[in-house]
Amino acid sequence: MKKLAMKLIGACSLLLLFLTGCTNKIAVLNPQGPIARQQYHLIIWSVILTAFIFAVVLIIFIYVLVKFGRKNNHAGYDPNNHGNTKLEITWTLIPVIICILLAVPTVKTLFALDGPPKPAEGMSKKEAITINVTSADWKWIFRYPDEGIQTVNYVVIPEDTPVKFNLFAHSSMNSFWVPELGGQQYTMPDMPMKLWLQADHVGNYLGRSANFSGRGFAGMQFHVLSKTDADYKAWIQNIKDTKPALTMSKYEDLLKPSNVKTSAFSSYPKELDKKDNKAMKKMNHMEHMDIPENHMDLKSQDNDMDGMDMSDDSTKGGK
Amino acid sequence: MIENIKSFLGSFFVTGDPMIYGADASIALASIGIVFYLTYFKKWKWLWDEWLTTVDHKKIGIMYIIAAILMLFRGGVDALLMRAQLIIPNNTFLTSQHYNEIFTTHGTIMIFFMAMPFIFGLMNIAVPLQIGARDVAFPFLNAVSFWLFFLAAMLFNISFVIGGSPDAGWTSYAPLAGLKLDPGVGENYYLIALQISGIGTLATGVNFLVTIFKMRAPGMTLFKMPMFTWSTLVTSIIVIFAFPVLTIALALMSIDRLFGAHFFTIEAGGSPMMWANLFWIWGHPEVYIVLIPVLGIFSEVISTFAHKTLFGYKAMVWSMIAISVLSFTTWLHHFFTMGNTAMVNSFFSISTMIIAIPTGVKIFNWLFTLNKGRIEFTTAMLWALAFIPNFTIGGITGVMLSLAPADYQYHNSYFLIAHFHNVLIAGTVFGVFAGLHYWWPKMFGHILNERLGKWAFWVFMISYNICFLPMYFIGLMGMTRRMYTFPSGLGWEPLNLIITLGAFGMGVGFLIMVWMIVYSAKYGKRDTTGDPWNGRTLEWATSSPAPEYNFAHIPQVETVDAFAHMKEKGTADSIYKAPFQAIHMPNDSGIPFILSVFFFIAGFGLVFEWYWMAIPGAIGIVVCMILRSFKDHDDHHHIPAEEVEQTERAAGRLS
Ligand code: HEM
Ligand SMILES: [Cu+2]
Ligand SMILES: [Cu+2]
């Protein structure tokens, strides 16, 4: 059977690709932090269980084709064989069990990912840092509220430290994804979100937007540089000492649709922090199911906000 | 004045791309050619009488399938253009705007104008025959459904030469698809064309639901229905519940874009996430609308060519019903990464995974139908057999995607693209190909060439794996969907090259298939018996191609596999024994076609916000409906008994 041979060769070579070599090129299978590692473990667990199902299906498939696919030999032919309760119960129950085996770690991981990663055994707990991320068409803007600095299209973090990314969007939605450090989260214009990430070691990790946002989307790529604590401090100091300040008008230029190179600023207008905080407060209110009047109130604030930063948003322009 | 006209034409016609000019030229040439052919061979009347006005479910089915194959070609060319762009890093074959338009039209056309119509075509061909009926419950409405789909498809397709194509993805997420970030008419085409064809789809759902409930042959209880009929019934119910949601979502976004409302824009308190919710509340059931019917086709084909009754008939039915119910409880898995609480994501992870259970039951039932069978490897059967392992890959990666924390790493990457093509191609496309081979004799009276069919199968099936399996890995490497180009140096080059080669291999497979159809039309073996496969269900009881009235006498049904049972008992001739009686049939009507043309005119007007055009179009629609309402008294005729006898004799049924 030509077909079966093809299938087997295909399956084996895939497995080989999977298990050997190039996994360091396969970002998701090369986790570099506790968040990515939790997801990696879940992925591998699901691969094992589903591969088992696939193997069972494939074995039965090959068996029946070989046994009952012969041209001239019809041994065992039984046109009225139409059911077998025991078998049918078995192949309902086995998937049920597999679902349970998958559901339990899924739910556990989901709740674990909600908060900051726990320090590894024997390590002392490090203070988390916060970075506000804004996606604009088509670039990533990173603000460090504690340091007052801003970078564009790259972000520097200290190693072994939980980082809380607050995610905001200007105009379209994007998705913030650094596969080696962990799975993604959307940036949305009307609801700020958070994503915890942490890097084990010093390194340079590639991130990009995973959600389509228009013409310049393919260029929405950024680097996450993880540094030792000392290097991180030195880097911040260096930005503060050598980079220009960001004015509001320069910031508004930056928001206009374009792909840009990396850049950094020693400071940025304080209004931006206020705006970010206001949006996050609104979000928290919504999560706690606020009373209606309050909600209305927040909506009118929303309008003020538009007046401020969305008025001159030039659109996609001519096709 | 001249300047004004120039600038209008400049924005009306899409300009600036040699490929578009090529398309313009070929559209013009093809149109002239068709008009010339019809005029020269005096075929206009034939076209009008036999096709444009027909209400015969078999002819409507054929038209659906022809249109779907044309759309498969269009969507396939889109796919090849995309893959040509991605064959090497930093390629400049397509600009980003052009790429964005192409993946949007590829996705939209494949789902709305290829997969669904192909399936509806096969339903039209087979379901009335399988239940021993003379036509569907509402033949006129059936024609309306078809023409609405067809003219909506035309409306959508002209966007790439007139005005510009939509470019916000087939999901058309707000706020990207809103007026502010996406001015121009492209998204209007998406909204209006899908709205029009959606009306037709909803009508089809109602039509088949009633047909199956009310028009089964005497003795055919629900649990004696063939599996494809069951799958059509379940699908119709999903359509009826899901499509109104799409209708509303499209209407709201149209109001946003045309009249400046803010349902989905953030200004004035609209919610973009509302669109995501509405879209997927329809969208997840939609994937089952294009999957469940082909599960029915596979059941028919596997049982026929294993020469065995289906294993676990009841389990097959109940698992389909379970899938249809569950399909409404999982929509949120399309946006696990939009900031839901852990609780919400847990719920939708589990509800999604659970669908694997009934699906697994079906897979095992097919395997055990093959078991103890006498397997005959016809082309139809090869497609059905290839479905089992290939679809299982799509199924298990679906389970992997359902684990929300893992999905954070797969979402919107090529892993996802690979998954849904694994289910859409190994499921839907393999399924409609199997169905096409299987029912072709019933449609046209001859058998498709097996040798060419097998070549097409092997080339397509192997290329499909070469194309889509590497996508899983390139997704895990971090390549996201909808990237019009990718940088070099990330190690993505070899896999992208392989993927593109696979895609072109599928193109070759498709061409062989087209050649097979042309070749078989000329040299195909005639099907003189009406039962070329030793079939088990009633469509094989009548002659091929089936006569206008389907059955001279309505068959009596006693068991599942009704026709197999009749053959065993030797009563198969009961449906064409003299004496004959006059047969009551619905009249042809030009109204469905004309009504749909008015929909097209009104739709085109709305796309460009030309109300001087939209309003007359709308008036035309209303007038057609009024005319139809007064025609009730003369909408049927009788085929006299002598004519029935002649027809049966001509088919070689009376010796
Ligand atoms: C003929 C072989 C096909 C090939 C080579 C192919 C290739 C592709 C590729 C490469 C993409 C991703 C584009 C991107 O995100 O940049 C894509 C998207 C898509 N394809 Fe296909 N495809 C094929 C057939 C089909 C079929 C048969 C269907 C449906 C029945 C389908 C439905 C879709 C959809 C819905 C999308 C998503 C479009 C979007 O992102 O808005 N494709 N296809
Ligand atoms: Cu879904
Ligand atoms: Cu899916």
PDB file of N, CA and C in Angstrom, chain B residues 529-568:
ATOM      1  N   THR B 529     -27.778   1.706 -15.571  1.00  0.00           N
ATOM      2  CA  THR B 529     -28.600   1.028 -14.577  1.00  0.00           C
ATOM      3  C   THR B 529     -29.229   1.984 -13.580  1.00  0.00           C
ATOM      4  N   GLY B 530     -28.631   3.142 -13.388  1.00  0.00           N
ATOM      5  CA  GLY B 530     -29.082   4.037 -12.318  1.00  0.00           C
ATOM      6  C   GLY B 530     -28.447   3.664 -10.995  1.00  0.00           C
ATOM      7  N   ASP B 531     -27.728   2.547 -10.951  1.00  0.00           N
ATOM      8  CA  ASP B 531     -27.164   2.082  -9.680  1.00  0.00           C
ATOM      9  C   ASP B 531     -25.721   1.620  -9.895  1.00  0.00           C
ATOM     10  N   PRO B 532     -24.822   2.556 -10.232  1.00  0.00           N
ATOM     11  CA  PRO B 532     -23.468   2.140 -10.628  1.00  0.00           C
ATOM     12  C   PRO B 532     -22.638   1.573  -9.488  1.00  0.00           C
ATOM     13  N   TRP B 533     -22.946   1.913  -8.252  1.00  0.00           N
ATOM     14  CA  TRP B 533     -22.064   1.487  -7.153  1.00  0.00           C
ATOM     15  C   TRP B 533     -22.649   0.354  -6.327  1.00  0.00           C
ATOM     16  N   ASN B 534     -23.761  -0.211  -6.764  1.00  0.00           N
ATOM     17  CA  ASN B 534     -24.498  -1.135  -5.908  1.00  0.00           C
ATOM     18  C   ASN B 534     -24.878  -0.409  -4.618  1.00  0.00           C
ATOM     19  N   GLY B 535     -25.596   0.706  -4.784  1.00  0.00           N
ATOM     20  CA  GLY B 535     -25.899   1.613  -3.680  1.00  0.00           C
ATOM     21  C   GLY B 535     -26.932   1.066  -2.707  1.00  0.00           C
ATOM     22  N   ARG B 536     -27.084   1.750  -1.593  1.00  0.00           N
ATOM     23  CA  ARG B 536     -27.942   1.247  -0.524  1.00  0.00           C
ATOM     24  C   ARG B 536     -29.138   2.137  -0.269  1.00  0.00           C
ATOM     25  N   THR B 537     -29.104   3.356  -0.803  1.00  0.00           N
ATOM     26  CA  THR B 537     -30.152   4.321  -0.468  1.00  0.00           C
ATOM     27  C   THR B 537     -30.950   4.672  -1.718  1.00  0.00           C
ATOM     28  N   LEU B 538     -32.077   5.374  -1.524  1.00  0.00           N
ATOM     29  CA  LEU B 538     -33.085   5.481  -2.580  1.00  0.00           C
ATOM     30  C   LEU B 538     -32.658   6.231  -3.829  1.00  0.00           C
ATOM     31  N   GLU B 539     -31.655   7.136  -3.710  1.00  0.00           N
ATOM     32  CA  GLU B 539     -31.299   7.872  -4.935  1.00  0.00           C
ATOM     33  C   GLU B 539     -30.844   6.917  -6.039  1.00  0.00           C
ATOM     34  N   TRP B 540     -30.399   5.731  -5.667  1.00  0.00           N
ATOM     35  CA  TRP B 540     -29.933   4.776  -6.679  1.00  0.00           C
ATOM     36  C   TRP B 540     -31.061   3.948  -7.247  1.00  0.00           C
ATOM     37  N   ALA B 541     -32.265   4.135  -6.711  1.00  0.00           N
ATOM     38  CA  ALA B 541     -33.398   3.338  -7.191  1.00  0.00           C
ATOM     39  C   ALA B 541     -33.954   3.888  -8.496  1.00  0.00           C
ATOM     40  N   THR B 542     -33.718   5.172  -8.760  1.00  0.00           N
ATOM     41  CA  THR B 542     -34.241   5.753  -9.997  1.00  0.00           C
ATOM     42  C   THR B 542     -33.148   5.776 -11.053  1.00  0.00           C
ATOM     43  N   SER B 543     -33.514   6.177 -12.279  1.00  0.00           N
ATOM     44  CA  SER B 543     -32.524   6.127 -13.357  1.00  0.00           C
ATOM     45  C   SER B 543     -31.526   7.284 -13.241  1.00  0.00           C
ATOM     46  N   SER B 544     -30.433   7.182 -14.042  1.00  0.00           N
ATOM     47  CA  SER B 544     -29.420   8.239 -14.057  1.00  0.00           C
ATOM     48  C   SER B 544     -29.355   8.842 -15.442  1.00  0.00           C
ATOM     49  N   PRO B 545     -29.349  10.167 -15.627  1.00  0.00           N
ATOM     50  CA  PRO B 545     -29.677  11.149 -14.601  1.00  0.00           C
ATOM     51  C   PRO B 545     -31.139  11.016 -14.180  1.00  0.00           C
ATOM     52  N   ALA B 546     -31.421  11.425 -12.963  1.00  0.00           N
ATOM     53  CA  ALA B 546     -32.778  11.237 -12.455  1.00  0.00           C
ATOM     54  C   ALA B 546     -33.763  12.047 -13.297  1.00  0.00           C
ATOM     55  N   PRO B 547     -34.944  11.460 -13.620  1.00  0.00           N
ATOM     56  CA  PRO B 547     -35.944  12.219 -14.382  1.00  0.00           C
ATOM     57  C   PRO B 547     -36.465  13.404 -13.566  1.00  0.00           C
ATOM     58  N   GLU B 548     -37.117  14.324 -14.264  1.00  0.00           N
ATOM     59  CA  GLU B 548     -37.583  15.541 -13.612  1.00  0.00           C
ATOM     60  C   GLU B 548     -38.390  15.234 -12.358  1.00  0.00           C
ATOM     61  N   TYR B 549     -39.230  14.177 -12.436  1.00  0.00           N
ATOM     62  CA  TYR B 549     -40.144  13.875 -11.317  1.00  0.00           C
ATOM     63  C   TYR B 549     -39.512  12.892 -10.310  1.00  0.00           C
ATOM     64  N   ASN B 550     -38.242  12.579 -10.479  1.00  0.00           N
ATOM     65  CA  ASN B 550     -37.479  11.708  -9.575  1.00  0.00           C
ATOM     66  C   ASN B 550     -37.909  10.248  -9.584  1.00  0.00           C
ATOM     67  N   PHE B 551     -39.158   9.976  -9.128  1.00  0.00           N
ATOM     68  CA  PHE B 551     -39.619   8.586  -9.055  1.00  0.00           C
ATOM     69  C   PHE B 551     -40.982   8.492  -9.731  1.00  0.00           C
ATOM     70  N   ALA B 552     -41.143   7.510 -10.618  1.00  0.00           N
ATOM     71  CA  ALA B 552     -42.445   7.342 -11.252  1.00  0.00           C
ATOM     72  C   ALA B 552     -43.489   6.980 -10.205  1.00  0.00           C
ATOM     73  N   HIS B 553     -43.116   6.105  -9.277  1.00  0.00           N
ATOM     74  CA  HIS B 553     -43.957   5.841  -8.106  1.00  0.00           C
ATOM     75  C   HIS B 553     -43.128   6.128  -6.870  1.00  0.00           C
ATOM     76  N   ILE B 554     -43.771   6.746  -5.884  1.00  0.00           N
ATOM     77  CA  ILE B 554     -43.039   7.019  -4.642  1.00  0.00           C
ATOM     78  C   ILE B 554     -42.736   5.694  -3.951  1.00  0.00           C
ATOM     79  N   PRO B 555     -41.469   5.466  -3.586  1.00  0.00           N
ATOM     80  CA  PRO B 555     -41.099   4.171  -2.992  1.00  0.00           C
ATOM     81  C   PRO B 555     -41.692   3.961  -1.598  1.00  0.00           C
ATOM     82  N   GLN B 556     -41.835   2.703  -1.246  1.00  0.00           N
ATOM     83  CA  GLN B 556     -42.268   2.320   0.105  1.00  0.00           C
ATOM     84  C   GLN B 556     -41.029   1.917   0.896  1.00  0.00           C
ATOM     85  N   VAL B 557     -40.872   2.448   2.083  1.00  0.00           N
ATOM     86  CA  VAL B 557     -39.656   2.202   2.845  1.00  0.00           C
ATOM     87  C   VAL B 557     -39.949   1.336   4.051  1.00  0.00           C
ATOM     88  N   GLU B 558     -39.085   0.328   4.282  1.00  0.00           N
ATOM     89  CA  GLU B 558     -39.281  -0.517   5.450  1.00  0.00           C
ATOM     90  C   GLU B 558     -38.122  -0.459   6.426  1.00  0.00           C
ATOM     91  N   THR B 559     -36.904  -0.255   5.925  1.00  0.00           N
ATOM     92  CA  THR B 559     -35.729  -0.316   6.800  1.00  0.00           C
ATOM     93  C   THR B 559     -34.766   0.812   6.447  1.00  0.00           C
ATOM     94  N   VAL B 560     -33.695   0.943   7.241  1.00  0.00           N
ATOM     95  CA  VAL B 560     -32.593   1.776   6.779  1.00  0.00           C
ATOM     96  C   VAL B 560     -31.997   1.085   5.559  1.00  0.00           C
ATOM     97  N   ASP B 561     -31.170   1.809   4.803  1.00  0.00           N
ATOM     98  CA  ASP B 561     -30.632   1.266   3.556  1.00  0.00           C
ATOM     99  C   ASP B 561     -31.777   0.724   2.721  1.00  0.00           C
ATOM    100  N   ALA B 562     -32.779   1.578   2.509  1.00  0.00           N
ATOM    101  CA  ALA B 562     -34.043   1.119   1.919  1.00  0.00           C
ATOM    102  C   ALA B 562     -33.851   0.401   0.588  1.00  0.00           C
ATOM    103  N   PHE B 563     -32.964   0.955  -0.251  1.00  0.00           N
ATOM    104  CA  PHE B 563     -32.826   0.381  -1.584  1.00  0.00           C
ATOM    105  C   PHE B 563     -32.115  -0.972  -1.521  1.00  0.00           C
ATOM    106  N   ALA B 564     -31.138  -1.105  -0.642  1.00  0.00           N
ATOM    107  CA  ALA B 564     -30.466  -2.396  -0.482  1.00  0.00           C
ATOM    108  C   ALA B 564     -31.490  -3.460  -0.083  1.00  0.00           C
ATOM    109  N   HIS B 565     -32.377  -3.056   0.803  1.00  0.00           N
ATOM    110  CA  HIS B 565     -33.415  -3.975   1.264  1.00  0.00           C
ATOM    111  C   HIS B 565     -34.354  -4.363   0.115  1.00  0.00           C
ATOM    112  N   MET B 566     -34.726  -3.329  -0.717  1.00  0.00           N
ATOM    113  CA  MET B 566     -35.601  -3.615  -1.858  1.00  0.00           C
ATOM    114  C   MET B 566     -34.925  -4.596  -2.821  1.00  0.00           C
ATOM    115  N   LYS B 567     -33.629  -4.392  -3.021  1.00  0.00           N
ATOM    116  CA  LYS B 567     -32.933  -5.289  -3.947  1.00  0.00           C
ATOM    117  C   LYS B 567     -32.911  -6.717  -3.409  1.00  0.00           C
ATOM    118  N   GLU B 568     -32.702  -6.825  -2.099  1.00  0.00           N
ATOM    119  CA  GLU B 568     -32.680  -8.156  -1.492  1.00  0.00           C
ATOM    120  C   GLU B 568     -34.020  -8.865  -1.669  1.00  0.00           C
TER     121      GLU B 568
END
